[in-house]
Coordinates of C-alpha atoms in Angstrom, one line a residue:
Chain A
G211 CA 25.4 73.5 45.9
A212 CA 26.2 77.1 44.7
G213 CA 22.7 78.2 43.3
V214 CA 19.1 77.0 43.1
S215 CA 18.4 74.5 41.2
Q216 CA 15.9 72.9 39.2
S217 CA 14.4 69.9 37.5
P218 CA 13.3 69.1 35.1
S219 CA 14.6 72.4 32.9
N220 CA 11.7 71.7 30.1
K221 CA 8.7 69.4 30.6
V222 CA 6.1 68.2 28.1
T223 CA 3.1 66.6 29.4
E224 CA -0.4 65.7 27.8
K225 CA -3.4 67.2 29.4
G226 CA -4.9 65.1 32.3
K227 CA -1.1 63.8 33.4
D228 CA 0.6 64.7 36.6
V229 CA 3.8 66.4 37.1
E230 CA 6.5 67.1 39.7
L231 CA 8.9 69.7 39.5
R232 CA 11.9 69.5 41.6
C233 CA 13.5 72.8 43.6
D234 CA 16.8 72.4 45.3
P235 CA 17.7 75.3 47.2
I236 CA 20.8 76.9 48.2
S237 CA 22.1 75.5 51.3
G238 CA 21.4 77.0 54.7
H239 CA 18.5 79.2 52.8
T240 CA 15.2 78.6 55.2
A241 CA 12.8 80.3 53.0
L242 CA 11.7 78.6 49.7
Y243 CA 9.2 80.5 46.9
W244 CA 7.7 79.0 44.1
Y245 CA 6.6 81.4 41.5
R246 CA 5.0 81.0 37.9
Q247 CA 5.5 82.8 34.9
S248 CA 3.5 82.5 31.6
L249 CA 4.1 84.2 28.7
G250 CA 4.6 87.9 28.6
Q251 CA 3.3 87.6 32.2
G252 CA 4.6 88.7 35.4
L253 CA 5.6 86.5 38.1
E254 CA 2.7 84.8 40.0
F255 CA 3.3 84.2 43.6
L256 CA 2.2 80.2 44.3
I257 CA 3.5 79.3 47.9
Y258 CA 5.9 80.3 50.2
F259 CA 7.7 77.6 52.8
Q260 CA 9.8 78.4 56.3
G261 CA 11.6 75.2 57.0
N262 CA 9.3 72.6 56.0
S263 CA 6.3 74.4 56.4
A264 CA 4.1 76.4 54.0
P265 CA 2.6 79.4 56.1
D266 CA 1.2 80.9 52.8
K267 CA -0.2 78.6 49.8
S268 CA -2.6 81.5 48.8
G269 CA -1.4 81.5 45.6
L270 CA -1.9 78.3 44.1
P271 CA -4.4 78.1 41.7
S272 CA -6.4 75.3 42.3
D273 CA -6.7 72.3 44.5
R274 CA -4.7 70.6 41.5
F275 CA -1.4 72.3 43.2
S276 CA 0.1 71.0 45.7
A277 CA 3.9 71.4 47.1
E278 CA 6.2 70.2 50.2
R279 CA 9.3 70.4 51.5
T280 CA 11.3 68.0 53.5
G281 CA 14.5 68.2 55.5
G282 CA 14.4 71.7 55.1
S283 CA 15.8 71.4 51.8
V284 CA 14.1 70.0 48.5
S285 CA 11.0 71.3 47.6
T286 CA 8.4 69.4 44.9
L287 CA 5.5 71.3 43.2
T288 CA 3.2 68.8 41.9
I289 CA 0.5 69.9 39.4
Q290 CA -2.4 67.0 39.1
R291 CA -4.7 66.4 35.9
T292 CA -2.6 68.7 34.1
Q293 CA -4.3 71.4 32.3
Q294 CA -3.4 74.0 28.9
E295 CA -3.7 76.9 31.3
D296 CA -0.7 75.4 33.4
S297 CA 1.7 75.8 30.8
A298 CA 4.0 78.1 32.0
V299 CA 7.5 78.5 33.8
Y300 CA 7.7 77.3 37.1
L301 CA 10.4 79.0 39.2
C302 CA 11.6 78.5 42.5
A303 CA 13.8 81.1 44.8
S304 CA 15.3 80.8 48.2
S305 CA 16.1 83.2 50.8
P306 CA 18.1 83.9 53.9
D307 CA 16.5 87.1 54.5
D308 CA 16.5 89.9 51.7
G309 CA 16.6 89.0 48.2
Y310 CA 15.6 86.3 46.4
T311 CA 18.0 84.2 44.1
F312 CA 16.2 81.9 41.5
G313 CA 16.5 78.8 40.0
S314 CA 16.4 78.8 36.4
G315 CA 13.2 77.7 36.0
T316 CA 10.7 74.4 34.6
R317 CA 9.4 75.4 31.5
L318 CA 6.1 73.4 31.4
T319 CA 4.0 73.0 28.3
V320 CA 0.6 70.6 28.5
V321 CA -0.7 69.4 25.2
Chain B
R252 CA -5.4 98.2 39.9
K253 CA -2.2 96.3 39.9
E254 CA 0.0 96.3 43.2
V255 CA 2.7 97.1 41.1
E256 CA 2.4 99.1 37.7
Q257 CA 5.0 99.6 35.3
D258 CA 5.3 100.8 31.6
P259 CA 6.0 97.5 29.7
G260 CA 8.1 99.6 27.0
P261 CA 10.3 98.7 25.0
F262 CA 12.6 101.5 25.5
N263 CA 14.8 101.7 22.5
V264 CA 17.4 103.8 23.3
P265 CA 21.1 104.0 21.7
E266 CA 24.6 102.8 23.8
G267 CA 25.4 105.8 25.8
A268 CA 22.3 107.5 26.3
T269 CA 20.8 107.9 30.3
V270 CA 17.5 106.0 30.6
A271 CA 15.0 106.0 33.5
F272 CA 12.2 103.7 34.7
N273 CA 9.6 104.4 36.9
C274 CA 7.3 102.1 39.0
T275 CA 4.3 102.8 41.0
Y276 CA 3.0 100.8 44.1
S277 CA -0.6 100.5 45.5
N278 CA -0.1 99.8 49.3
S279 CA 1.2 102.0 51.1
A280 CA 2.3 99.8 53.8
S281 CA 5.4 98.4 51.1
Q282 CA 8.5 98.2 53.0
S283 CA 11.1 96.8 50.5
F284 CA 12.0 97.8 47.3
F285 CA 13.9 95.8 44.7
W286 CA 15.0 96.3 41.2
Y287 CA 15.5 92.8 39.4
R288 CA 16.8 91.9 35.6
Q289 CA 15.4 89.3 33.2
D290 CA 17.2 88.2 30.2
C291 CA 15.2 86.7 27.8
R292 CA 14.2 82.9 28.7
K293 CA 16.3 83.1 31.6
E294 CA 15.5 83.6 35.5
P295 CA 15.4 87.1 36.9
K296 CA 18.3 88.2 39.1
L297 CA 18.4 91.0 41.6
L298 CA 19.8 94.2 40.2
M299 CA 19.7 96.1 43.5
S300 CA 18.0 96.8 46.4
V301 CA 16.1 100.3 46.5
Y302 CA 16.6 101.9 50.0
S303 CA 15.0 105.3 51.4
S304 CA 18.0 107.4 50.9
G305 CA 18.4 106.6 47.6
N306 CA 21.7 104.0 46.3
E307 CA 23.9 103.8 43.4
D308 CA 25.9 100.9 42.2
G309 CA 27.9 102.2 39.4
R310 CA 26.0 103.0 36.8
F311 CA 23.0 102.7 37.9
T312 CA 20.9 104.8 40.7
A313 CA 17.8 103.7 42.3
Q314 CA 15.6 105.8 43.9
L315 CA 12.5 105.7 46.2
N316 CA 9.7 108.4 46.4
R317 CA 7.2 106.8 49.5
A318 CA 5.0 110.1 49.3
S319 CA 4.3 109.3 45.6
Q320 CA 4.7 105.4 46.3
Y321 CA 7.0 105.0 43.2
I322 CA 10.5 103.6 42.7
S323 CA 12.7 104.7 39.8
L324 CA 16.2 103.3 38.2
L325 CA 18.2 105.5 36.3
I326 CA 21.1 103.6 34.3
R327 CA 23.5 106.1 32.9
D328 CA 25.9 105.2 29.7
S329 CA 23.7 102.3 28.4
K330 CA 25.5 99.2 27.3
L331 CA 24.1 96.8 24.8
S332 CA 24.7 94.6 27.5
D333 CA 21.9 96.3 29.5
S334 CA 19.0 95.3 26.9
A335 CA 17.0 93.1 29.3
T336 CA 13.8 93.2 31.2
Y337 CA 13.5 95.0 34.3
L338 CA 11.2 94.1 36.8
C339 CA 9.9 96.0 39.9
V340 CA 9.6 94.5 43.1
V341 CA 7.9 95.4 46.5
S342 CA 7.0 93.6 49.6
L343 CA 4.9 94.5 52.5
S344 CA 6.1 94.9 55.9
G345 CA 7.0 91.6 57.8
T346 CA 5.9 89.7 54.8
Y347 CA 8.5 87.6 52.6
K348 CA 6.3 87.4 49.6
Y349 CA 7.4 89.7 46.7
I350 CA 5.2 91.4 44.0
F351 CA 6.3 91.6 40.9
G352 CA 5.6 93.9 38.1
T353 CA 5.5 92.8 34.9
G354 CA 8.7 94.6 33.8
T355 CA 9.7 97.4 31.4
R356 CA 11.8 95.8 28.3
L357 CA 15.3 97.8 27.8
K358 CA 16.9 97.7 24.2
V359 CA 20.0 99.3 23.8
L360 CA 21.1 99.9 20.1
A361 CA 24.4 100.0 18.5

């Protein structure tokens, strides 16, 4: 596609439920990143993929968070047993080398 | 100390004014620098890369001062459409991970 596509754009879930967030990067971009942005906060790095492997998962806040990427393309970020502090906008970006292109994000609200 | 620090603002300026933002970074090994723009409830978009020699793109000028570890963004002849949050971004040499500042809010007033 022309840009980075994320789905769903909005997700409201009950505390304790699992959610899956999807990212479809720009075709040909080997690097893929997940960030999250809480209200009034800066972007917080979560995980980086190069192809299908994740050399850096250091930003994942807890073991409730996991991510995978298949076929060097689509990535899924899974949050298990969601908590209210997980409420944020989850942004995916892809990159060839220099400069990220972000998707429009998934706004997650845990109630 | 935060890795990337910015004055959160808001900077309220009249149309046509010139406004400048600074950003400081803590890691002297930082090699890549960018300014991103983020509109309310939208994703960040790359505004410009910042090169050692400084660079200009229309009304926007970016400068890098490695000795003092700061980068700047100058906007000339401000337009209403320039109202947004400007994010300072740095990346360490040989890494992919971008470190974002929390942003500086600009409001251009009619």
